[in-house]
mmCIF file of C-alpha atoms in Angstrom:
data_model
loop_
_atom_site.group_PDB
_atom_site.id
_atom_site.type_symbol
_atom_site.label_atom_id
_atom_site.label_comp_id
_atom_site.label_asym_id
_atom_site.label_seq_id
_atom_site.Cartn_x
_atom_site.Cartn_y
_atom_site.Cartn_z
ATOM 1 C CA UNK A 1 170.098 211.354 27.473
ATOM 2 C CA UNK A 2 172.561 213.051 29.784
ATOM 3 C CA UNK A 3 172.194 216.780 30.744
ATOM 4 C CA UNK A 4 174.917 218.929 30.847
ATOM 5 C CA UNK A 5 175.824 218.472 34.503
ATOM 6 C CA UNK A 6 176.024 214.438 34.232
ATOM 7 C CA UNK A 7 178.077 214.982 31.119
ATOM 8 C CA UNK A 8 180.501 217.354 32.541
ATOM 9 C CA UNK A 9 180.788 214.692 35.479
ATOM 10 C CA UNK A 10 181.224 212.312 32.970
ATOM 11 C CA UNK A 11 183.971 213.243 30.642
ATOM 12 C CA UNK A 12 185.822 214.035 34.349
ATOM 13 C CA UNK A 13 185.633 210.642 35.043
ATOM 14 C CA UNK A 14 186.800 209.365 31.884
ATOM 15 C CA UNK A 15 189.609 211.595 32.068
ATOM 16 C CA UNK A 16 191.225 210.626 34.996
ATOM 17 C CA UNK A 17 190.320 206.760 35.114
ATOM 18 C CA UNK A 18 193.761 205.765 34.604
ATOM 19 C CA UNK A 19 194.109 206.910 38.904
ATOM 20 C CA UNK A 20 190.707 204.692 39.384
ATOM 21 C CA UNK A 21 190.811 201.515 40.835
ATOM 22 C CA UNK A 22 189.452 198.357 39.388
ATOM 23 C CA UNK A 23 186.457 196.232 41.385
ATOM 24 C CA UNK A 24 187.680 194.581 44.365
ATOM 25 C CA UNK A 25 184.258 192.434 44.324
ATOM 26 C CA UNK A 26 181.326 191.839 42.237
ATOM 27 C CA UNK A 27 177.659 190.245 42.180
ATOM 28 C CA UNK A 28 178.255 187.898 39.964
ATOM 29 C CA UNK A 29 173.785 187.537 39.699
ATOM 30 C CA UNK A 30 171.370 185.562 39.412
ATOM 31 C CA UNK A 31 168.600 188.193 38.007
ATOM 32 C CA UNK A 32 165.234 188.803 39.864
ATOM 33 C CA UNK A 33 167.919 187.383 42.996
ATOM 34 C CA UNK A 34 167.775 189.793 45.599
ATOM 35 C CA UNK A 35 171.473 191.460 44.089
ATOM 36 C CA UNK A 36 169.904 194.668 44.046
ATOM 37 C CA UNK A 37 168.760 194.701 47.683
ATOM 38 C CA UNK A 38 172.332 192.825 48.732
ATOM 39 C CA UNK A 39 174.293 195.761 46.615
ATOM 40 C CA UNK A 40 172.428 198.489 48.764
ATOM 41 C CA UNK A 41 172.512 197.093 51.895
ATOM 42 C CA UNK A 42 176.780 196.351 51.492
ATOM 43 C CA UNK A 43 177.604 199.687 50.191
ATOM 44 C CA UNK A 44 176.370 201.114 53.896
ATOM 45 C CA UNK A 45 179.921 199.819 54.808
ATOM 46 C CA UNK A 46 181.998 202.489 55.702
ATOM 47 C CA UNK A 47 184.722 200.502 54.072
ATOM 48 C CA UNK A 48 183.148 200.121 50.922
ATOM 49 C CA UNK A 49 182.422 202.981 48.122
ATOM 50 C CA UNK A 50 179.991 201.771 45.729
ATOM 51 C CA UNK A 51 180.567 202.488 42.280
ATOM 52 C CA UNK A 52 178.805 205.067 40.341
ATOM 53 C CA UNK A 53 175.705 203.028 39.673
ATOM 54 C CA UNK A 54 174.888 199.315 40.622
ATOM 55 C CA UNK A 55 175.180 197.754 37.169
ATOM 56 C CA UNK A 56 178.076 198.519 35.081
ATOM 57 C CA UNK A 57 177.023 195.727 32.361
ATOM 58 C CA UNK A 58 180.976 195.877 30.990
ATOM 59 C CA UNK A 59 181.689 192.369 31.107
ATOM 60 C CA UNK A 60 179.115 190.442 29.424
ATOM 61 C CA UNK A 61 178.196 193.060 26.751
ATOM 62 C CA UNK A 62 181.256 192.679 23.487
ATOM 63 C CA UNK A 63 180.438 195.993 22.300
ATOM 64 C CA UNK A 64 180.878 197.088 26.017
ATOM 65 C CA UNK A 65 184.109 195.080 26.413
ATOM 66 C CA UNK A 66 185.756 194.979 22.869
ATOM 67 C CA UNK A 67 184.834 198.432 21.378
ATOM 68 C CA UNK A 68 187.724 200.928 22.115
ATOM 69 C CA UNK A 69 185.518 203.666 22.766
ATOM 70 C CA UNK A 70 183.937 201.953 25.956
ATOM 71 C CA UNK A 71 187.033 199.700 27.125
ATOM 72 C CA UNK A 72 188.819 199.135 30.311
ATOM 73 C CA UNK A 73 189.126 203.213 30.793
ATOM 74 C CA UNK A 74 185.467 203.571 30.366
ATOM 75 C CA UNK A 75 184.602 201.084 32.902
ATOM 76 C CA UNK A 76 187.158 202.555 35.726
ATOM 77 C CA UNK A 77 185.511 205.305 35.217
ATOM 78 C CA UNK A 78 182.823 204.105 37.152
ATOM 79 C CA UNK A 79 184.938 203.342 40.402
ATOM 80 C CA UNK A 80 186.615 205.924 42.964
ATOM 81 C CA UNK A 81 190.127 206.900 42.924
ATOM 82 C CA UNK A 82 192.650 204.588 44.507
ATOM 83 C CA UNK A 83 192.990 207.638 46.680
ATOM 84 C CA UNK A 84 191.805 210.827 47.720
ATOM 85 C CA UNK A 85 191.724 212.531 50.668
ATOM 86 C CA UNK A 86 187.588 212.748 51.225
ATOM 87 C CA UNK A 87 187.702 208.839 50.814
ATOM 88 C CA UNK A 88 189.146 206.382 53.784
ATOM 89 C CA UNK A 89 192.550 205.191 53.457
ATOM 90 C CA UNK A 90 191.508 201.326 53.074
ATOM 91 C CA UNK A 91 188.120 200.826 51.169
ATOM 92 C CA UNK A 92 186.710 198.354 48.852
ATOM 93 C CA UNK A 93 184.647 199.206 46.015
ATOM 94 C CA UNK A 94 182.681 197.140 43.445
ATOM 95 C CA UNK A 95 179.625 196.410 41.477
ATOM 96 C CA UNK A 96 176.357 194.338 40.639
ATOM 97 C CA UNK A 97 175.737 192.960 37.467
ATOM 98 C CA UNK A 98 173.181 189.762 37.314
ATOM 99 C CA UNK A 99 173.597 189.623 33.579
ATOM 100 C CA UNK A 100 177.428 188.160 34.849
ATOM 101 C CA UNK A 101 176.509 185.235 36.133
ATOM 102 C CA UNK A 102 174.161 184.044 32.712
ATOM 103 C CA UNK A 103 175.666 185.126 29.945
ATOM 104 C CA UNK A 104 178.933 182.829 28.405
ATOM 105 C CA UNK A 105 182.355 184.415 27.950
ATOM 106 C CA UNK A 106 181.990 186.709 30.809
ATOM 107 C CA UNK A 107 184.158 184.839 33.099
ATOM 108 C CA UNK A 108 187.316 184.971 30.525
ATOM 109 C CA UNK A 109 187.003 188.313 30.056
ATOM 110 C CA UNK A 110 186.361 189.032 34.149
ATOM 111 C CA UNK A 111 189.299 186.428 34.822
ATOM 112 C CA UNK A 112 191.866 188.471 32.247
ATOM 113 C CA UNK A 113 190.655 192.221 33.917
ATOM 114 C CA UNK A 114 190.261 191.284 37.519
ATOM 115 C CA UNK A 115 191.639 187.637 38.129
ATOM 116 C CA UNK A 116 191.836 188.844 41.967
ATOM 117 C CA UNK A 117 188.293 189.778 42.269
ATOM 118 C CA UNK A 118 185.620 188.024 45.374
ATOM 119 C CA UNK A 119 182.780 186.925 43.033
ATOM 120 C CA UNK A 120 179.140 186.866 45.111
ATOM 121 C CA UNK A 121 176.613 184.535 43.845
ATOM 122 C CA UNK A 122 173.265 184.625 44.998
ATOM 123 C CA UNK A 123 170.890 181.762 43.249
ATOM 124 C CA UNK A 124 166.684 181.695 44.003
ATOM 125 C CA UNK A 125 164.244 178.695 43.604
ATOM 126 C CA UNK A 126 164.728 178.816 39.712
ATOM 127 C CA UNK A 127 161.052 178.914 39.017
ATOM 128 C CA UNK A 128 159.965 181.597 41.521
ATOM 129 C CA UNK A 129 162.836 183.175 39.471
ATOM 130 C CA UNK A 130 161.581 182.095 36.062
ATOM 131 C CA UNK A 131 158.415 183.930 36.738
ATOM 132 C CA UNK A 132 159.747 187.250 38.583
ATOM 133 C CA UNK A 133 162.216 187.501 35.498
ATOM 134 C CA UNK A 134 158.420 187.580 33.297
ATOM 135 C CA UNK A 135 156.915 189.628 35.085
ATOM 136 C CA UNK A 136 159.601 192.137 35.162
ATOM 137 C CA UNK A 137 159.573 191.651 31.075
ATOM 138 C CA UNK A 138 156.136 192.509 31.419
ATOM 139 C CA UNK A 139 156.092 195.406 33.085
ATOM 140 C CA UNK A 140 158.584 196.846 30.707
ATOM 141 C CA UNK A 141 156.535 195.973 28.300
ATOM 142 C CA UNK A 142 158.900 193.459 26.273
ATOM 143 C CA UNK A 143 156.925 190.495 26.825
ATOM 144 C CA UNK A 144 153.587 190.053 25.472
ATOM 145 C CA UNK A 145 153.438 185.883 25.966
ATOM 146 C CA UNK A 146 151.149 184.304 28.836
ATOM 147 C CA UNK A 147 153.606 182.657 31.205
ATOM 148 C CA UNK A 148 152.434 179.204 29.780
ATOM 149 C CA UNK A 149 153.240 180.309 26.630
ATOM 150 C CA UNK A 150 156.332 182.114 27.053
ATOM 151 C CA UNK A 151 157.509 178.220 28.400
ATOM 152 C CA UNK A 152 156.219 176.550 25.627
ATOM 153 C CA UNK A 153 157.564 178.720 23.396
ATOM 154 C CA UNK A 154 161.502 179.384 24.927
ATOM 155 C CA UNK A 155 163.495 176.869 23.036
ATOM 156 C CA UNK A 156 161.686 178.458 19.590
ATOM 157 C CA UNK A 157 162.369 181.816 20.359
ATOM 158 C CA UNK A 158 166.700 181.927 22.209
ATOM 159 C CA UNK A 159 167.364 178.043 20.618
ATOM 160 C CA UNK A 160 168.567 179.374 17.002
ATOM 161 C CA UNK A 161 171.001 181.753 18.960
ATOM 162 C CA UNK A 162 172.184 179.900 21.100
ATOM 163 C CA UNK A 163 174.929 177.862 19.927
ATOM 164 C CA UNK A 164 176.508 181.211 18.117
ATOM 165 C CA UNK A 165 175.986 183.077 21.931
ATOM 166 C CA UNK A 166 178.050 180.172 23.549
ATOM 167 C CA UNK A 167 180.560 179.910 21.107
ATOM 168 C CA UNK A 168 181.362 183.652 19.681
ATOM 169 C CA UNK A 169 182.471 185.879 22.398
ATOM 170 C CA UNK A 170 181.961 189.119 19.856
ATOM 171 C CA UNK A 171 178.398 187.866 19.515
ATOM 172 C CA UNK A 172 174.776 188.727 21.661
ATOM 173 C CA UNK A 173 171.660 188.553 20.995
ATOM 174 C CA UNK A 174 169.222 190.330 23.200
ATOM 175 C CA UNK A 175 165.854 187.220 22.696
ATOM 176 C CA UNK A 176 168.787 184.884 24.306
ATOM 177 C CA UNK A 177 169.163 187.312 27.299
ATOM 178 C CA UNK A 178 165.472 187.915 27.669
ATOM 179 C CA UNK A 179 163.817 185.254 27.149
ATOM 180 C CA UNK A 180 166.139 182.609 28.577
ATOM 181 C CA UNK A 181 163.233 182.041 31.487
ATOM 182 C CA UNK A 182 164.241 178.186 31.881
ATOM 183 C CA UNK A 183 168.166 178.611 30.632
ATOM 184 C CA UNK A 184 168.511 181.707 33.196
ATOM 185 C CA UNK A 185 167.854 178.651 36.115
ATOM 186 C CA UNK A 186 170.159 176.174 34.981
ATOM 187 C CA UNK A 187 172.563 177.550 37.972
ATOM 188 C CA UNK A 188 175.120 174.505 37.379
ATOM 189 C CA UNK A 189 176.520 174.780 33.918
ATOM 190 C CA UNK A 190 176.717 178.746 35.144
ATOM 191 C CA UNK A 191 178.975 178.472 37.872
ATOM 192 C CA UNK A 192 180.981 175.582 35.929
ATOM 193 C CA UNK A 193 181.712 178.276 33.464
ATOM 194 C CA UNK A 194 182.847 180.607 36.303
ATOM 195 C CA UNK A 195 184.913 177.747 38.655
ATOM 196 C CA UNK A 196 186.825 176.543 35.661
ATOM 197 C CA UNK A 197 187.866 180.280 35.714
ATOM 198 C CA UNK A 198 188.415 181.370 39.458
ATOM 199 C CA UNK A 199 189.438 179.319 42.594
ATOM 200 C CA UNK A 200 186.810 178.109 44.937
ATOM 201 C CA UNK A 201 187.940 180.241 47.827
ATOM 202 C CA UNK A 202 187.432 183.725 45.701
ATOM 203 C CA UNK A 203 183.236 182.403 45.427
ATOM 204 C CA UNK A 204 180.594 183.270 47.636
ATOM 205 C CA UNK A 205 177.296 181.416 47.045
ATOM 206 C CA UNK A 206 174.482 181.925 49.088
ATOM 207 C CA UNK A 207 170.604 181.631 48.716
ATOM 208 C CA UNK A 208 168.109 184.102 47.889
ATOM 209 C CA UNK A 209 165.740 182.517 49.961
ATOM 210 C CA UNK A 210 168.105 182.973 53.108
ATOM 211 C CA UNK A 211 169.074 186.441 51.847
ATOM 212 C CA UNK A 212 165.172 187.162 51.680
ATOM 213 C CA UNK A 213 164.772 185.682 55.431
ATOM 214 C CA UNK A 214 167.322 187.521 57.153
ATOM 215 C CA UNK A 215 169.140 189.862 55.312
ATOM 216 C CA UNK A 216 171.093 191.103 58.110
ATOM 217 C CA UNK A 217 172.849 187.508 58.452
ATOM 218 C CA UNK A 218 173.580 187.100 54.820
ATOM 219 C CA UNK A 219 175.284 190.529 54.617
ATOM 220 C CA UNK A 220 177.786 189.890 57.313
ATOM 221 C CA UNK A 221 178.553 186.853 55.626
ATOM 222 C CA UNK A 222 179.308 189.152 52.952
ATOM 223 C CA UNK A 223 181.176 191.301 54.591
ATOM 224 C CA UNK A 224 182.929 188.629 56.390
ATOM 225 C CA UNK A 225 184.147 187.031 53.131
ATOM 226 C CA UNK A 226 185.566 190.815 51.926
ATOM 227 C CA UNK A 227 187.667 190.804 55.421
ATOM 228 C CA UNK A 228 184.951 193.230 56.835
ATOM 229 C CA UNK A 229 184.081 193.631 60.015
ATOM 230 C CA UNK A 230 180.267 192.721 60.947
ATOM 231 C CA UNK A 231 177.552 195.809 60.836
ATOM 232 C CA UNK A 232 173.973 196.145 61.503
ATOM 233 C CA UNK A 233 172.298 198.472 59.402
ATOM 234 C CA UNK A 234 169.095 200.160 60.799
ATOM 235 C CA UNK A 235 166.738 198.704 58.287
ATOM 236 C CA UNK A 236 166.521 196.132 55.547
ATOM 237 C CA UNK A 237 163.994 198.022 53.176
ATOM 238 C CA UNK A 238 162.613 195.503 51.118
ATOM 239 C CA UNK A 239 162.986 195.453 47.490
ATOM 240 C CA UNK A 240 161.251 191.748 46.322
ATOM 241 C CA UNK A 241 158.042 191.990 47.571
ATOM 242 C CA UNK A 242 155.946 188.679 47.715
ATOM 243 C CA UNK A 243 158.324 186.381 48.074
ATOM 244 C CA UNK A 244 156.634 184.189 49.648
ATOM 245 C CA UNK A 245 153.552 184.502 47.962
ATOM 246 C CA UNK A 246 152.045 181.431 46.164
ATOM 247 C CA UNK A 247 153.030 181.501 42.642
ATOM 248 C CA UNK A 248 149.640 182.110 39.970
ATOM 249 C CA UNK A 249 150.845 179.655 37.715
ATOM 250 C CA UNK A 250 148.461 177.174 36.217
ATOM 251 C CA UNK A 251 149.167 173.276 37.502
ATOM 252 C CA UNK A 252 150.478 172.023 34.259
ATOM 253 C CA UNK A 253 152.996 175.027 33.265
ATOM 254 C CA UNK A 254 154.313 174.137 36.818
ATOM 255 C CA UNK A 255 154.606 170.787 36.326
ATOM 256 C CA UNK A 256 156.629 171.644 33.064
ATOM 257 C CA UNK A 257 159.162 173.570 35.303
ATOM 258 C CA UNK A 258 159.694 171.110 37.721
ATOM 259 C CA UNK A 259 160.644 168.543 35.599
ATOM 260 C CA UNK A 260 162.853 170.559 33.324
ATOM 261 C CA UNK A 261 164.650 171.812 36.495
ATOM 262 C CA UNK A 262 164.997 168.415 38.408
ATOM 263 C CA UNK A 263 167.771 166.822 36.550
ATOM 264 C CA UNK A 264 169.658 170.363 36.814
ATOM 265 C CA UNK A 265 168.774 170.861 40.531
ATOM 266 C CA UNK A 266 170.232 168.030 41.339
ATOM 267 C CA UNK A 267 173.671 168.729 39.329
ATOM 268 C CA UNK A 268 173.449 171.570 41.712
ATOM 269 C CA UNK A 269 173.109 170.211 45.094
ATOM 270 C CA UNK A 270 176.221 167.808 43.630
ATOM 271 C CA UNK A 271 177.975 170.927 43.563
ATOM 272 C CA UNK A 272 177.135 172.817 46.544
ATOM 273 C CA UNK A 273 175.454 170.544 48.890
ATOM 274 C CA UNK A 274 171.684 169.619 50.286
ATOM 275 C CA UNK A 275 171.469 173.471 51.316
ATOM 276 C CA UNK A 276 170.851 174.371 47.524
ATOM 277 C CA UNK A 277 167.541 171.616 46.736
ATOM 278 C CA UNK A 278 165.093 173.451 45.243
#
């Protein structure tokens, strides 16, 4: 619930969105990536003013996008003016939303808004990802399945709303979103649904894993790819602790993963090259 002071702030932004810009860039995901870390460390740009918060969640949401009480206005709202004197003359802004990446329909809708938009992709080991995306669901408390279980059990609990999800874009369900542990990693058929709506050249893809390595590295390839120039930032806090940590998953749930995700994995490196084997 907003207090008075955010809601003030609020209807002032609302009011004068029409002299807001639009995104120049967004992260387009994957969840439980390393988007949050990437969004903080590119908004230390001088050149880029980051949007009111990190996630915006207008795109993939139809009550978000189609409702006329929280359309296009609503979400410049978000963004700074296309110009004011106590921002630089030439800046980029954008935003970070990992739900973008997953969730169908959200590439029309970004393609009819901003069809000029850079689109960053960053894509983990899709079962280190699996299992970061349940614990997270844990700790808020919306999980209550064993890991194991929470496998065994995904194509029961997203699989009767899924073909509805895919094919109505005024329809989500929140299990689908979730719960999609295994569907969340099937990187391919998400960026097919995003290349058959942008060029190549407006994509970024890199890999978590990388990002997690050197961070510094992967953000001037950011900013590189924005028109940028190159900037080291005095620290790289970390915000995906144990990365590298070996994963406490018993041998046969594992096993499970790695054969769901092979055929897909490789559909991938088809795509984008050897770089991307998980």
């Amino acid at each position: 619930m907003m207090n008075l002071r955010d809601t003030i702030a609020h209807q002032y932004r609302l009011r004068t969105s029409s002299w807001r810009r639009l995104p120049d860039f967004l992260i387009l995901g994957t969840q439980k990536g390393g988007t949050t870390s990437l969004y903080q460390y590119i908004i230390e740009h001088p050149a880029i003013i980051s949007a009111t918060r990190k996630e915006i969640r207008y795109f993939f949401n139809p009550k978000e996008y189609l409702d006329g009480q929280t359309s296009l206005g609503w979400y410049k709202s978000h963004f700074p003016f296309n110009w004011s004197p106590f921002q630089p003359q030439s800046f980029l802004t954008g935003e970070a939303t990992p739900e973008y990446l997953y969730i169908p329909h959200t590439p029309e809708r970004t393609a009819a808004t901003i069809p000029q938009a850079k689109l960053i992709i960053l894509l983990r080991d899709p079962i280190k990802r699996a299992y970061s995306q349940y614990r997270h669901n844990v700790r808020r408390n919306v999980e209550k399945l064993s890991f194991s279980d929470a496998i065994a059990r995904e194509e029961e609990r997203i699989g009767p709303y899924r073909e509805r999800v895919e094919t109505d874009p005024t329809y989500l369900k929140i299990d689908y979103n979730r719960f999609g542990y295994q569907n969340r990693g099937v990187y391919w058929r998400q960026l097919d649904r995003w290349q058959r709506c942008f060029p190549d050249e407006q994509f970024l893809i890199l890999k978590s894993e990388d990002f997690f390595a050197n961070p510094e590295d992967s953000v001037n390839q950011v900013f590189a790819f924005l028109g940028l120039s190159p900037l080291s930032l005095k620290e790289y806090p970390v915000n995906n602790s144990g990365n590298a940590a070996p994963l406490p998953i018993d041998a046969q749930t594992h096993q499970t993963l790695v054969d769901f995700f092979q055929p897909h994995n490789q559909k991938l490196v088809e795509r984008l090259g050897p770089k991307f084997q998980y």
